[in-house]
Amino acid sequence: MIRPTHLRCEYLVNPLAIDTRHPRLSWALERVDARRGARQTAYHIVVQQADGEIVWDTGRVESDQTTQIVYAGRPLRQTARYEWRLRVWDERDEASDWSVAAWTMGRWGPGWTNARGHDGGADDLPAAAWIGAPLDDIWNERASQPSTYLRKQFTLAAPVRWAVVYASALGVYELRINGQRVGDHILAPEWTDYDTKAQYQGYDVTALLREGENVIGAVLGPGWYAGQLGLGAAFLGIERGYYGRLLRFIAQLHIEGADGTTQVVSTDGSWRYTTDGPIRAADILAGEIYDARREMPGWDAPGFDGRGWQPVASSGGPTLVAQPNEPIRITRTLTPIAVTEPRPGVFIFDLGQNMVGWARLKVRGQAGDDIRLRYGEALNPDGTLYRDNLRLPDPNDPQRGAQQEDHYICRGDGDETFEPHFTYHGFRYVEVSGLRYTPAASDLTGCVFHSSGADVGQFECSSPLLNKIMSAVQWTQRSNLHSVPTDCPQRDERLGWAGDIQVYSQTAMFNMDMAAFFTKWLRDVREAQADDGRFPDFAPHPFDPNARFSGNPGWGDAGVIIPWRMYLNYGDTRILEEMFEPACRYIDWSAANNPDLIWRNRSQLTPLWYGDWLNADTFVDIPGLPRAGGEVPKEVYSTAFFAYSTQLVARMAEVLGRRPEARKYARLAEQIRAAFNREFVAADGRITGDTQAGYALALHFDLLPARLRPRAVRHMLAAMQPYGGGLSTGIQSTVRMMLELTRYGHTDIAYRLINRTEMPSWGYMIEHGATTIWERWDGWAEGRGFQNPGMNSFNHYAIGAVGEWMWRVIAGINPDESAPGYKHVRIRPIPGGGLTWARASYDSIRGRIAVAWSVDGQGVNVDVALPPGVTAAVEIPTSGEAVIEESGQPLERCEGVGRVARGDTSTVIEVESGEYKFRAARQPS
Ligand code: BGC
């Protein structure tokens, strides 16, 4: 028997705002009994409206498909809730019980309203207006202004059967109904190119409304729309207001009464606002100032005297689209492990973990006491807070910096709790001053929040160091998913840097469910594509992608590589369709600008040509390591990416059935490879520059003829010598080198690198207190201290892309390119590096895949569990005459075991779904 679980619509669990007319459904499968070879042979989906009317009944469909099933029933209606039921049959034709889930459609129509304020959209729903305070009340060029509070009272004639509200803002918002916070979203509506579109969110508010008087309210902050934005001040000299200055809010509440009536409450001219509330200033980079003396008890509930509030102003807004990704929400909280007092009255709470979010603080004080919270990632030698790497304003560079500082002004009436609203901070330490007493550690809580795709990867092995590396990798990931994949969460940057997530994306997918997140972000990438086809270096791109920060090799390539990984990991072809034309334009631009197919930056369109960023040539004062010669020449690096992305575009074309394009780009990729070899590869396999990175990239992207590959591997190993056997690679080549070491039989060397604790290494970071991955290999060095604070984050995931190697080689889980979406998986753990065991599980889009192995003096045990419908090639490391058994039985007699291919160093066993316990033992001599 099998059972469907984890029913999702457009990758989301019971979503409340879907605006694609043909949403895709998926489910995972679980085994109910121990039988092997279980699989789905048929499914039956029934979709019905709230009134019971069935809009889609597939009947029994003979199919093993469990993902990407496109809704094909009657047209879906906006704002309607659809319940879907599913049952499946297994290979013995036994039916499962019905499983049930739901989705709610969004509100469509270009912007629910337009600049003239009367576009009701489709289906004649009433319009809603973008409302807020007039400019004079909220705008100041230099400083963040107080939050706008909005409210509207309305009457419901009947009890509520079902109510959904859609809301968005130009700025960020919190929604309130009848004194309660609506939903748990933080920093909604999140970050998009607001000139093009804003996202709206849907909330089920049935339980919050009641017959009689009700109040809906909202609080607005500047967010990405009107606040400070990373790099903007430094590069453009503009401090805030990149997209606009007018904070605006839009909402529409749809209520179905128990008596069958419907009512719609929309933002319009009847709402009122004030800016006299407690949030005096809020900014993502700067922090928040909250004056509790100005709280307005009951403002968001009926019975409040709102006479001092003013009528709202309204203005136009962009197109609205439903948020496709999981919201930013608090996923866990941390309690401090220590509190110190390095200066009298200045307390430092240590959360024991570098994290991202904010602090919640319990205080007691007198009315007007100003409690200051400053956030930082490290301490100075004297125990005070280290904040230099936030690039705080200095006289020479006054416009940079992320203050990361909150203020709470006490009411003075006993126990008070402060938690900010419209900011976020990257920190391990919180410095609190302004208290009249010594606080207890438990007075402060670290609230960790991020875009909340589920944790799907659990990894553990016998090495405490390696476990700490994986933990740091995962913490760095959750620190840098805030609507966009950021480079860092603390300084004045926090941009969706494409190169970092390009190299990290496979690790990201092993650790967390990234499907919905990337669906959102790849649209940001597409919308930020320059007119000539260059993909942006980051997305969204508020600084004009035509003018700057576009087309950098390794960065722009995210627009090709990540869609491809969406296909491999989730079987997503819709994203390939969406990204295919943009990807072709990107390749065509590269080809047009590099007529001899060597990427030379002739057009000078990328004045900041990053290359293999932060390689060993960027180290400062690290004795014993060469000062130059580590960096792969930028032409070699860039041409390698050009060839690889072109190859991927050809494969995308194949998947999409676009034969002419498949041929065109395959031919072009071949020509780029030929040019690469002609220009950079000598007869002995040496690649211009003779760097580790050059070999790693050329091997990883399959650029070399087969006969030269072993030589290139030898040169790559030789290039480690000047570095004492360590790495000289930057962010783009490190994990690729680890993977190539394994591919060419040198996993022992890869293990040596991951176990290393000398600079540069992951172990060095961990041994020096890292709980997240550093931006630079030499972010801090013994005897030297911190690197240049102008660019030195301790929470950057790019170097953490080694997580991919740990997943593929230690856990042994490898998606199979010929069976995307984990229909077939290659399980290939390679013990080594002194490890005695490892166990890992990965919740694939089809269900949980688990691997556990251990070695002892006599042999190796490999346990594998596969969900129904997933088959695997399990590769067991064996030497010579090993005998392999499964649960004590010879393989030939085992249910579920198919073809067995014995090789010199391993045996590959094809298996059907189910649980297996393999043991390969040396033959007794
Ligand atoms: C960011 C990087 C980014 C880079 C571009 C840096 O400032 O923090 O992670 O990829 O710029 O080279």
PDB file of C-alpha atoms and ligand atoms in Angstrom, residues 231 391 486-488 491 493-494 497-500 537 552 555 608-611 613-614 731-732 775 791 793 796 798, ligand 1:
ATOM      1  CA  LEU A 231      25.100  49.724  -2.689  1.00  0.00           C
ATOM      2  CA  ARG A 391      30.515  49.863   6.677  1.00  0.00           C
ATOM      3  CA  THR A 486      21.265  37.719  -0.737  1.00  0.00           C
ATOM      4  CA  ASP A 487      25.046  37.798  -0.602  1.00  0.00           C
ATOM      5  CA  CYS A 488      25.062  38.834   3.043  1.00  0.00           C
ATOM      6  CA  ARG A 491      26.220  45.281   5.750  1.00  0.00           C
ATOM      7  CA  GLU A 493      24.473  45.239   0.478  1.00  0.00           C
ATOM      8  CA  ARG A 494      21.968  42.384   0.930  1.00  0.00           C
ATOM      9  CA  TRP A 497      23.749  38.625  -6.078  1.00  0.00           C
ATOM     10  CA  ALA A 498      23.379  36.073  -8.825  1.00  0.00           C
ATOM     11  CA  GLY A 499      26.897  34.646  -8.831  1.00  0.00           C
ATOM     12  CA  ASP A 500      26.728  33.586  -5.227  1.00  0.00           C
ATOM     13  CA  ASP A 537      24.587  40.633 -11.702  1.00  0.00           C
ATOM     14  CA  ASN A 552      29.207  39.268 -15.554  1.00  0.00           C
ATOM     15  CA  TRP A 555      26.740  35.939 -12.288  1.00  0.00           C
ATOM     16  CA  LEU A 608      33.787  45.372 -12.578  1.00  0.00           C
ATOM     17  CA  TRP A 609      34.763  42.002 -14.011  1.00  0.00           C
ATOM     18  CA  TYR A 610      34.621  39.766 -10.963  1.00  0.00           C
ATOM     19  CA  GLY A 611      36.026  36.494 -12.265  1.00  0.00           C
ATOM     20  CA  TRP A 613      35.992  36.209  -6.845  1.00  0.00           C
ATOM     21  CA  LEU A 614      37.951  36.062  -3.576  1.00  0.00           C
ATOM     22  CA  ILE A 731      33.957  31.280  -4.896  1.00  0.00           C
ATOM     23  CA  GLN A 732      33.141  29.963  -8.355  1.00  0.00           C
ATOM     24  CA  GLU A 775      32.716  35.730   2.813  1.00  0.00           C
ATOM     25  CA  MET A 791      34.190  43.928   2.552  1.00  0.00           C
ATOM     26  CA  SER A 793      31.019  39.510   5.990  1.00  0.00           C
ATOM     27  CA  HIS A 796      28.094  34.601   2.971  1.00  0.00           C
ATOM     28  CA  ALA A 798      29.242  31.147  -1.657  1.00  0.00           C
TER      29      ALA A 798
HETATM   30  C1  BGC B   1      29.149  40.697  -2.769  1.00  0.00           C
HETATM   31  C2  BGC B   1      29.392  39.359  -3.412  1.00  0.00           C
HETATM   32  C3  BGC B   1      29.108  39.551  -4.864  1.00  0.00           C
HETATM   33  C4  BGC B   1      30.183  40.468  -5.333  1.00  0.00           C
HETATM   34  C5  BGC B   1      30.332  40.662  -6.781  1.00  0.00           C
HETATM   35  C6  BGC B   1      30.208  41.611  -3.275  1.00  0.00           C
HETATM   36  O1  BGC B   1      30.223  42.832  -2.695  1.00  0.00           O
HETATM   37  O2  BGC B   1      29.101  40.620  -1.399  1.00  0.00           O
HETATM   38  O3  BGC B   1      29.054  38.267  -2.764  1.00  0.00           O
HETATM   39  O4  BGC B   1      28.939  38.427  -5.593  1.00  0.00           O
HETATM   40  O5  BGC B   1      30.175  41.698  -4.652  1.00  0.00           O
HETATM   41  O6  BGC B   1      31.596  40.381  -7.060  1.00  0.00           O
END
